């Protein structure tokens, strides 16, 4: 299971536990309330751990891309004909500024990274 799926499952569990906690608080069942509060705390801690792991992986990927020897912003014509550009430039990595990776790298324009000039 990848991190995204695990994070989604944990968020679903957290939502379920919060709903059950609300029902238990309406009933005034102290034992069940305490149990669900512990469950919520453990799931929240695990969610934080997974988000931290995702951030580390994203930072590592961003550094790997930034270490490629050649980079430049892509023109609108190149962006429109992306298939042809990727066929002509070997190992081209295109990063859009609105993706997670693009925001993490601080990009403002669509940028191409490659091991050789293009």
PDB file of N, CA and C in Angstrom, residues 30-110:
ATOM      1  N   UNK A  30     -18.755   7.409  29.565  1.00  0.00           N
ATOM      2  CA  UNK A  30     -17.382   7.855  29.851  1.00  0.00           C
ATOM      3  C   UNK A  30     -16.327   6.869  29.352  1.00  0.00           C
ATOM      4  N   UNK A  31     -16.546   5.587  29.519  1.00  0.00           N
ATOM      5  CA  UNK A  31     -15.567   4.579  29.088  1.00  0.00           C
ATOM      6  C   UNK A  31     -15.342   4.593  27.585  1.00  0.00           C
ATOM      7  N   UNK A  32     -16.421   4.673  26.837  1.00  0.00           N
ATOM      8  CA  UNK A  32     -16.332   4.692  25.376  1.00  0.00           C
ATOM      9  C   UNK A  32     -15.711   6.004  24.903  1.00  0.00           C
ATOM     10  N   UNK A  33     -16.039   7.115  25.568  1.00  0.00           N
ATOM     11  CA  UNK A  33     -15.461   8.412  25.219  1.00  0.00           C
ATOM     12  C   UNK A  33     -13.948   8.367  25.364  1.00  0.00           C
ATOM     13  N   UNK A  34     -13.481   7.818  26.460  1.00  0.00           N
ATOM     14  CA  UNK A  34     -12.040   7.719  26.700  1.00  0.00           C
ATOM     15  C   UNK A  34     -11.366   6.846  25.648  1.00  0.00           C
ATOM     16  N   UNK A  35     -12.004   5.739  25.306  1.00  0.00           N
ATOM     17  CA  UNK A  35     -11.445   4.838  24.289  1.00  0.00           C
ATOM     18  C   UNK A  35     -11.306   5.542  22.941  1.00  0.00           C
ATOM     19  N   UNK A  36     -12.351   6.249  22.519  1.00  0.00           N
ATOM     20  CA  UNK A  36     -12.295   6.907  21.217  1.00  0.00           C
ATOM     21  C   UNK A  36     -11.316   8.076  21.215  1.00  0.00           C
ATOM     22  N   UNK A  37     -11.161   8.751  22.337  1.00  0.00           N
ATOM     23  CA  UNK A  37     -10.169   9.829  22.408  1.00  0.00           C
ATOM     24  C   UNK A  37      -8.756   9.270  22.239  1.00  0.00           C
ATOM     25  N   UNK A  38      -8.504   8.090  22.824  1.00  0.00           N
ATOM     26  CA  UNK A  38      -7.187   7.445  22.643  1.00  0.00           C
ATOM     27  C   UNK A  38      -6.994   7.035  21.193  1.00  0.00           C
ATOM     28  N   UNK A  39      -8.041   6.450  20.598  1.00  0.00           N
ATOM     29  CA  UNK A  39      -7.966   6.035  19.191  1.00  0.00           C
ATOM     30  C   UNK A  39      -7.699   7.237  18.287  1.00  0.00           C
ATOM     31  N   UNK A  40      -8.386   8.339  18.519  1.00  0.00           N
ATOM     32  CA  UNK A  40      -8.199   9.549  17.718  1.00  0.00           C
ATOM     33  C   UNK A  40      -6.770  10.063  17.860  1.00  0.00           C
ATOM     34  N   UNK A  41      -6.238  10.024  19.068  1.00  0.00           N
ATOM     35  CA  UNK A  41      -4.861  10.496  19.295  1.00  0.00           C
ATOM     36  C   UNK A  41      -3.853   9.633  18.539  1.00  0.00           C
ATOM     37  N   UNK A  42      -4.020   8.311  18.566  1.00  0.00           N
ATOM     38  CA  UNK A  42      -3.063   7.444  17.870  1.00  0.00           C
ATOM     39  C   UNK A  42      -3.164   7.598  16.358  1.00  0.00           C
ATOM     40  N   UNK A  43      -4.377   7.709  15.832  1.00  0.00           N
ATOM     41  CA  UNK A  43      -4.551   7.870  14.383  1.00  0.00           C
ATOM     42  C   UNK A  43      -4.000   9.227  13.943  1.00  0.00           C
ATOM     43  N   UNK A  44      -4.222  10.269  14.723  1.00  0.00           N
ATOM     44  CA  UNK A  44      -3.706  11.595  14.398  1.00  0.00           C
ATOM     45  C   UNK A  44      -2.178  11.591  14.380  1.00  0.00           C
ATOM     46  N   UNK A  45      -1.582  10.899  15.323  1.00  0.00           N
ATOM     47  CA  UNK A  45      -0.121  10.798  15.370  1.00  0.00           C
ATOM     48  C   UNK A  45       0.406  10.077  14.129  1.00  0.00           C
ATOM     49  N   UNK A  46      -0.253   9.003  13.731  1.00  0.00           N
ATOM     50  CA  UNK A  46       0.167   8.237  12.542  1.00  0.00           C
ATOM     51  C   UNK A  46      -0.007   9.070  11.260  1.00  0.00           C
ATOM     52  N   UNK A  47      -1.078   9.857  11.189  1.00  0.00           N
ATOM     53  CA  UNK A  47      -1.295  10.733  10.035  1.00  0.00           C
ATOM     54  C   UNK A  47      -0.167  11.754   9.937  1.00  0.00           C
ATOM     55  N   UNK A  48       0.226  12.327  11.056  1.00  0.00           N
ATOM     56  CA  UNK A  48       1.339  13.275  11.065  1.00  0.00           C
ATOM     57  C   UNK A  48       2.633  12.637  10.605  1.00  0.00           C
ATOM     58  N   UNK A  49       2.851  11.407  11.022  1.00  0.00           N
ATOM     59  CA  UNK A  49       4.048  10.676  10.622  1.00  0.00           C
ATOM     60  C   UNK A  49       4.069  10.440   9.110  1.00  0.00           C
ATOM     61  N   UNK A  50       2.946  10.041   8.555  1.00  0.00           N
ATOM     62  CA  UNK A  50       2.873   9.772   7.113  1.00  0.00           C
ATOM     63  C   UNK A  50       3.046  11.062   6.322  1.00  0.00           C
ATOM     64  N   UNK A  51       2.449  12.156   6.781  1.00  0.00           N
ATOM     65  CA  UNK A  51       2.612  13.436   6.082  1.00  0.00           C
ATOM     66  C   UNK A  51       4.074  13.878   6.108  1.00  0.00           C
ATOM     67  N   UNK A  52       4.753  13.657   7.223  1.00  0.00           N
ATOM     68  CA  UNK A  52       6.173  13.980   7.297  1.00  0.00           C
ATOM     69  C   UNK A  52       6.986  13.137   6.326  1.00  0.00           C
ATOM     70  N   UNK A  53       6.633  11.869   6.223  1.00  0.00           N
ATOM     71  CA  UNK A  53       7.316  10.970   5.292  1.00  0.00           C
ATOM     72  C   UNK A  53       7.083  11.414   3.849  1.00  0.00           C
ATOM     73  N   UNK A  54       5.861  11.827   3.533  1.00  0.00           N
ATOM     74  CA  UNK A  54       5.566  12.321   2.189  1.00  0.00           C
ATOM     75  C   UNK A  54       6.391  13.575   1.885  1.00  0.00           C
ATOM     76  N   UNK A  55       6.498  14.472   2.853  1.00  0.00           N
ATOM     77  CA  UNK A  55       7.291  15.690   2.658  1.00  0.00           C
ATOM     78  C   UNK A  55       8.759  15.369   2.405  1.00  0.00           C
ATOM     79  N   UNK A  56       9.297  14.420   3.148  1.00  0.00           N
ATOM     80  CA  UNK A  56      10.705  14.035   2.946  1.00  0.00           C
ATOM     81  C   UNK A  56      10.920  13.459   1.546  1.00  0.00           C
ATOM     82  N   UNK A  57       9.993  12.611   1.103  1.00  0.00           N
ATOM     83  CA  UNK A  57      10.106  12.043  -0.242  1.00  0.00           C
ATOM     84  C   UNK A  57      10.001  13.124  -1.319  1.00  0.00           C
ATOM     85  N   UNK A  58       9.098  14.081  -1.111  1.00  0.00           N
ATOM     86  CA  UNK A  58       8.933  15.163  -2.071  1.00  0.00           C
ATOM     87  C   UNK A  58      10.181  16.044  -2.115  1.00  0.00           C
ATOM     88  N   UNK A  59      10.754  16.338  -0.960  1.00  0.00           N
ATOM     89  CA  UNK A  59      11.984  17.129  -0.919  1.00  0.00           C
ATOM     90  C   UNK A  59      13.127  16.410  -1.617  1.00  0.00           C
ATOM     91  N   UNK A  60      13.223  15.099  -1.399  1.00  0.00           N
ATOM     92  CA  UNK A  60      14.279  14.321  -2.036  1.00  0.00           C
ATOM     93  C   UNK A  60      14.108  14.330  -3.550  1.00  0.00           C
ATOM     94  N   UNK A  61      12.873  14.154  -4.006  1.00  0.00           N
ATOM     95  CA  UNK A  61      12.602  14.166  -5.446  1.00  0.00           C
ATOM     96  C   UNK A  61      12.934  15.537  -6.034  1.00  0.00           C
ATOM     97  N   UNK A  62      12.566  16.607  -5.323  1.00  0.00           N
ATOM     98  CA  UNK A  62      12.870  17.953  -5.790  1.00  0.00           C
ATOM     99  C   UNK A  62      14.369  18.198  -5.892  1.00  0.00           C
ATOM    100  N   UNK A  63      15.125  17.700  -4.919  1.00  0.00           N
ATOM    101  CA  UNK A  63      16.582  17.866  -4.963  1.00  0.00           C
ATOM    102  C   UNK A  63      17.186  17.076  -6.118  1.00  0.00           C
ATOM    103  N   UNK A  64      16.678  15.875  -6.349  1.00  0.00           N
ATOM    104  CA  UNK A  64      17.184  15.063  -7.470  1.00  0.00           C
ATOM    105  C   UNK A  64      16.955  15.780  -8.803  1.00  0.00           C
ATOM    106  N   UNK A  65      15.793  16.392  -8.944  1.00  0.00           N
ATOM    107  CA  UNK A  65      15.482  17.100 -10.182  1.00  0.00           C
ATOM    108  C   UNK A  65      16.329  18.365 -10.299  1.00  0.00           C
ATOM    109  N   UNK A  66      16.472  19.103  -9.197  1.00  0.00           N
ATOM    110  CA  UNK A  66      17.279  20.325  -9.234  1.00  0.00           C
ATOM    111  C   UNK A  66      18.746  20.039  -9.550  1.00  0.00           C
ATOM    112  N   UNK A  67      19.221  18.849  -9.226  1.00  0.00           N
ATOM    113  CA  UNK A  67      20.618  18.499  -9.478  1.00  0.00           C
ATOM    114  C   UNK A  67      20.894  18.134 -10.931  1.00  0.00           C
ATOM    115  N   UNK A  68      19.846  18.038 -11.757  1.00  0.00           N
ATOM    116  CA  UNK A  68      20.085  17.789 -13.178  1.00  0.00           C
ATOM    117  C   UNK A  68      20.838  18.990 -13.756  1.00  0.00           C
ATOM    118  N   UNK A  69      21.799  18.734 -14.639  1.00  0.00           N
ATOM    119  CA  UNK A  69      22.701  19.806 -15.069  1.00  0.00           C
ATOM    120  C   UNK A  69      22.069  20.931 -15.888  1.00  0.00           C
ATOM    121  N   UNK A  70      20.945  20.691 -16.529  1.00  0.00           N
ATOM    122  CA  UNK A  70      20.383  21.725 -17.391  1.00  0.00           C
ATOM    123  C   UNK A  70      18.923  21.955 -17.059  1.00  0.00           C
ATOM    124  N   UNK A  71      18.520  23.223 -17.004  1.00  0.00           N
ATOM    125  CA  UNK A  71      17.114  23.558 -16.779  1.00  0.00           C
ATOM    126  C   UNK A  71      16.802  24.846 -17.508  1.00  0.00           C
ATOM    127  N   UNK A  72      15.540  24.981 -17.918  1.00  0.00           N
ATOM    128  CA  UNK A  72      15.061  26.251 -18.470  1.00  0.00           C
ATOM    129  C   UNK A  72      13.543  26.242 -18.497  1.00  0.00           C
ATOM    130  N   UNK A  73      12.990  27.446 -18.533  1.00  0.00           N
ATOM    131  CA  UNK A  73      11.539  27.584 -18.618  1.00  0.00           C
ATOM    132  C   UNK A  73      11.092  27.196 -20.025  1.00  0.00           C
ATOM    133  N   UNK A  74       9.941  26.574 -20.112  1.00  0.00           N
ATOM    134  CA  UNK A  74       9.419  26.146 -21.401  1.00  0.00           C
ATOM    135  C   UNK A  74       8.513  27.230 -21.988  1.00  0.00           C
ATOM    136  N   UNK A  75       8.647  27.452 -23.279  1.00  0.00           N
ATOM    137  CA  UNK A  75       7.794  28.422 -23.950  1.00  0.00           C
ATOM    138  C   UNK A  75       6.391  27.853 -24.090  1.00  0.00           C
ATOM    139  N   UNK A  76       5.444  28.725 -24.382  1.00  0.00           N
ATOM    140  CA  UNK A  76       4.065  28.253 -24.531  1.00  0.00           C
ATOM    141  C   UNK A  76       3.933  27.325 -25.738  1.00  0.00           C
ATOM    142  N   UNK A  77       4.732  27.546 -26.761  1.00  0.00           N
ATOM    143  CA  UNK A  77       4.686  26.672 -27.927  1.00  0.00           C
ATOM    144  C   UNK A  77       5.210  25.277 -27.572  1.00  0.00           C
ATOM    145  N   UNK A  78       6.270  25.215 -26.770  1.00  0.00           N
ATOM    146  CA  UNK A  78       6.799  23.915 -26.329  1.00  0.00           C
ATOM    147  C   UNK A  78       5.796  23.206 -25.423  1.00  0.00           C
ATOM    148  N   UNK A  79       5.124  23.981 -24.587  1.00  0.00           N
ATOM    149  CA  UNK A  79       4.127  23.386 -23.699  1.00  0.00           C
ATOM    150  C   UNK A  79       2.959  22.819 -24.498  1.00  0.00           C
ATOM    151  N   UNK A  80       2.602  23.494 -25.563  1.00  0.00           N
ATOM    152  CA  UNK A  80       1.494  23.020 -26.392  1.00  0.00           C
ATOM    153  C   UNK A  80       1.861  21.736 -27.123  1.00  0.00           C
ATOM    154  N   UNK A  81       3.127  21.570 -27.450  1.00  0.00           N
ATOM    155  CA  UNK A  81       3.587  20.389 -28.181  1.00  0.00           C
ATOM    156  C   UNK A  81       4.507  19.552 -27.290  1.00  0.00           C
ATOM    157  N   UNK A  82       4.021  19.223 -26.110  1.00  0.00           N
ATOM    158  CA  UNK A  82       4.832  18.529 -25.102  1.00  0.00           C
ATOM    159  C   UNK A  82       5.261  17.139 -25.569  1.00  0.00           C
ATOM    160  N   UNK A  83       4.427  16.439 -26.281  1.00  0.00           N
ATOM    161  CA  UNK A  83       4.769  15.095 -26.753  1.00  0.00           C
ATOM    162  C   UNK A  83       5.983  15.109 -27.652  1.00  0.00           C
ATOM    163  N   UNK A  84       6.022  16.029 -28.571  1.00  0.00           N
ATOM    164  CA  UNK A  84       7.156  16.135 -29.488  1.00  0.00           C
ATOM    165  C   UNK A  84       8.432  16.513 -28.724  1.00  0.00           C
ATOM    166  N   UNK A  85       8.292  17.423 -27.761  1.00  0.00           N
ATOM    167  CA  UNK A  85       9.452  17.844 -26.973  1.00  0.00           C
ATOM    168  C   UNK A  85      10.030  16.674 -26.187  1.00  0.00           C
ATOM    169  N   UNK A  86       9.161  15.874 -25.575  1.00  0.00           N
ATOM    170  CA  UNK A  86       9.645  14.733 -24.792  1.00  0.00           C
ATOM    171  C   UNK A  86      10.277  13.664 -25.674  1.00  0.00           C
ATOM    172  N   UNK A  87       9.843  13.578 -26.925  1.00  0.00           N
ATOM    173  CA  UNK A  87      10.461  12.620 -27.838  1.00  0.00           C
ATOM    174  C   UNK A  87      11.852  13.070 -28.251  1.00  0.00           C
ATOM    175  N   UNK A  88      12.055  14.364 -28.393  1.00  0.00           N
ATOM    176  CA  UNK A  88      13.348  14.865 -28.852  1.00  0.00           C
ATOM    177  C   UNK A  88      14.375  14.997 -27.737  1.00  0.00           C
ATOM    178  N   UNK A  89      13.936  15.219 -26.499  1.00  0.00           N
ATOM    179  CA  UNK A  89      14.856  15.408 -25.376  1.00  0.00           C
ATOM    180  C   UNK A  89      14.800  14.175 -24.484  1.00  0.00           C
ATOM    181  N   UNK A  90      15.911  13.479 -24.380  1.00  0.00           N
ATOM    182  CA  UNK A  90      15.958  12.266 -23.576  1.00  0.00           C
ATOM    183  C   UNK A  90      15.984  12.627 -22.087  1.00  0.00           C
ATOM    184  N   UNK A  91      15.218  11.897 -21.288  1.00  0.00           N
ATOM    185  CA  UNK A  91      15.149  12.056 -19.834  1.00  0.00           C
ATOM    186  C   UNK A  91      14.687  13.441 -19.404  1.00  0.00           C
ATOM    187  N   UNK A  92      13.803  14.064 -20.146  1.00  0.00           N
ATOM    188  CA  UNK A  92      13.264  15.376 -19.798  1.00  0.00           C
ATOM    189  C   UNK A  92      12.255  15.226 -18.659  1.00  0.00           C
ATOM    190  N   UNK A  93      12.390  16.088 -17.658  1.00  0.00           N
ATOM    191  CA  UNK A  93      11.433  16.132 -16.554  1.00  0.00           C
ATOM    192  C   UNK A  93      10.807  17.511 -16.576  1.00  0.00           C
ATOM    193  N   UNK A  94       9.494  17.566 -16.727  1.00  0.00           N
ATOM    194  CA  UNK A  94       8.770  18.834 -16.771  1.00  0.00           C
ATOM    195  C   UNK A  94       8.040  19.001 -15.446  1.00  0.00           C
ATOM    196  N   UNK A  95       8.245  20.158 -14.804  1.00  0.00           N
ATOM    197  CA  UNK A  95       7.616  20.431 -13.517  1.00  0.00           C
ATOM    198  C   UNK A  95       6.730  21.658 -13.662  1.00  0.00           C
ATOM    199  N   UNK A  96       5.449  21.487 -13.355  1.00  0.00           N
ATOM    200  CA  UNK A  96       4.485  22.584 -13.415  1.00  0.00           C
ATOM    201  C   UNK A  96       4.432  23.267 -12.044  1.00  0.00           C
ATOM    202  N   UNK A  97       4.337  24.592 -11.995  1.00  0.00           N
ATOM    203  CA  UNK A  97       4.366  25.299 -10.709  1.00  0.00           C
ATOM    204  C   UNK A  97       3.151  25.045  -9.810  1.00  0.00           C
ATOM    205  N   UNK A  98       2.065  24.514 -10.361  1.00  0.00           N
ATOM    206  CA  UNK A  98       0.875  24.289  -9.543  1.00  0.00           C
ATOM    207  C   UNK A  98       0.817  22.891  -8.931  1.00  0.00           C
ATOM    208  N   UNK A  99       1.795  22.051  -9.209  1.00  0.00           N
ATOM    209  CA  UNK A  99       1.833  20.732  -8.586  1.00  0.00           C
ATOM    210  C   UNK A  99       2.506  20.837  -7.224  1.00  0.00           C
ATOM    211  N   UNK A 100       2.382  19.800  -6.420  1.00  0.00           N
ATOM    212  CA  UNK A 100       3.054  19.789  -5.116  1.00  0.00           C
ATOM    213  C   UNK A 100       4.547  19.992  -5.268  1.00  0.00           C
ATOM    214  N   UNK A 101       5.114  19.273  -6.225  1.00  0.00           N
ATOM    215  CA  UNK A 101       6.555  19.367  -6.459  1.00  0.00           C
ATOM    216  C   UNK A 101       6.940  20.769  -6.910  1.00  0.00           C
ATOM    217  N   UNK A 102       6.157  21.350  -7.792  1.00  0.00           N
ATOM    218  CA  UNK A 102       6.442  22.696  -8.274  1.00  0.00           C
ATOM    219  C   UNK A 102       6.358  23.741  -7.174  1.00  0.00           C
ATOM    220  N   UNK A 103       5.366  23.612  -6.323  1.00  0.00           N
ATOM    221  CA  UNK A 103       5.245  24.556  -5.194  1.00  0.00           C
ATOM    222  C   UNK A 103       6.401  24.375  -4.223  1.00  0.00           C
ATOM    223  N   UNK A 104       6.783  23.119  -3.976  1.00  0.00           N
ATOM    224  CA  UNK A 104       7.887  22.855  -3.059  1.00  0.00           C
ATOM    225  C   UNK A 104       9.193  23.416  -3.604  1.00  0.00           C
ATOM    226  N   UNK A 105       9.376  23.361  -4.929  1.00  0.00           N
ATOM    227  CA  UNK A 105      10.595  23.863  -5.547  1.00  0.00           C
ATOM    228  C   UNK A 105      10.560  25.383  -5.736  1.00  0.00           C
ATOM    229  N   UNK A 106       9.411  26.005  -5.527  1.00  0.00           N
ATOM    230  CA  UNK A 106       9.284  27.446  -5.644  1.00  0.00           C
ATOM    231  C   UNK A 106       9.251  27.954  -7.074  1.00  0.00           C
ATOM    232  N   UNK A 107       8.694  27.166  -7.973  1.00  0.00           N
ATOM    233  CA  UNK A 107       8.646  27.557  -9.385  1.00  0.00           C
ATOM    234  C   UNK A 107       7.494  28.528  -9.642  1.00  0.00           C
ATOM    235  N   UNK A 108       7.700  29.400 -10.633  1.00  0.00           N
ATOM    236  CA  UNK A 108       6.633  30.293 -11.063  1.00  0.00           C
ATOM    237  C   UNK A 108       6.241  30.029 -12.510  1.00  0.00           C
ATOM    238  N   UNK A 109       7.088  29.338 -13.254  1.00  0.00           N
ATOM    239  CA  UNK A 109       6.822  28.999 -14.653  1.00  0.00           C
ATOM    240  C   UNK A 109       7.044  27.513 -14.863  1.00  0.00           C
ATOM    241  N   UNK A 110       6.426  26.964 -15.900  1.00  0.00           N
ATOM    242  CA  UNK A 110       6.633  25.564 -16.255  1.00  0.00           C
ATOM    243  C   UNK A 110       8.104  25.417 -16.663  1.00  0.00           C
TER     244      UNK A 110
END
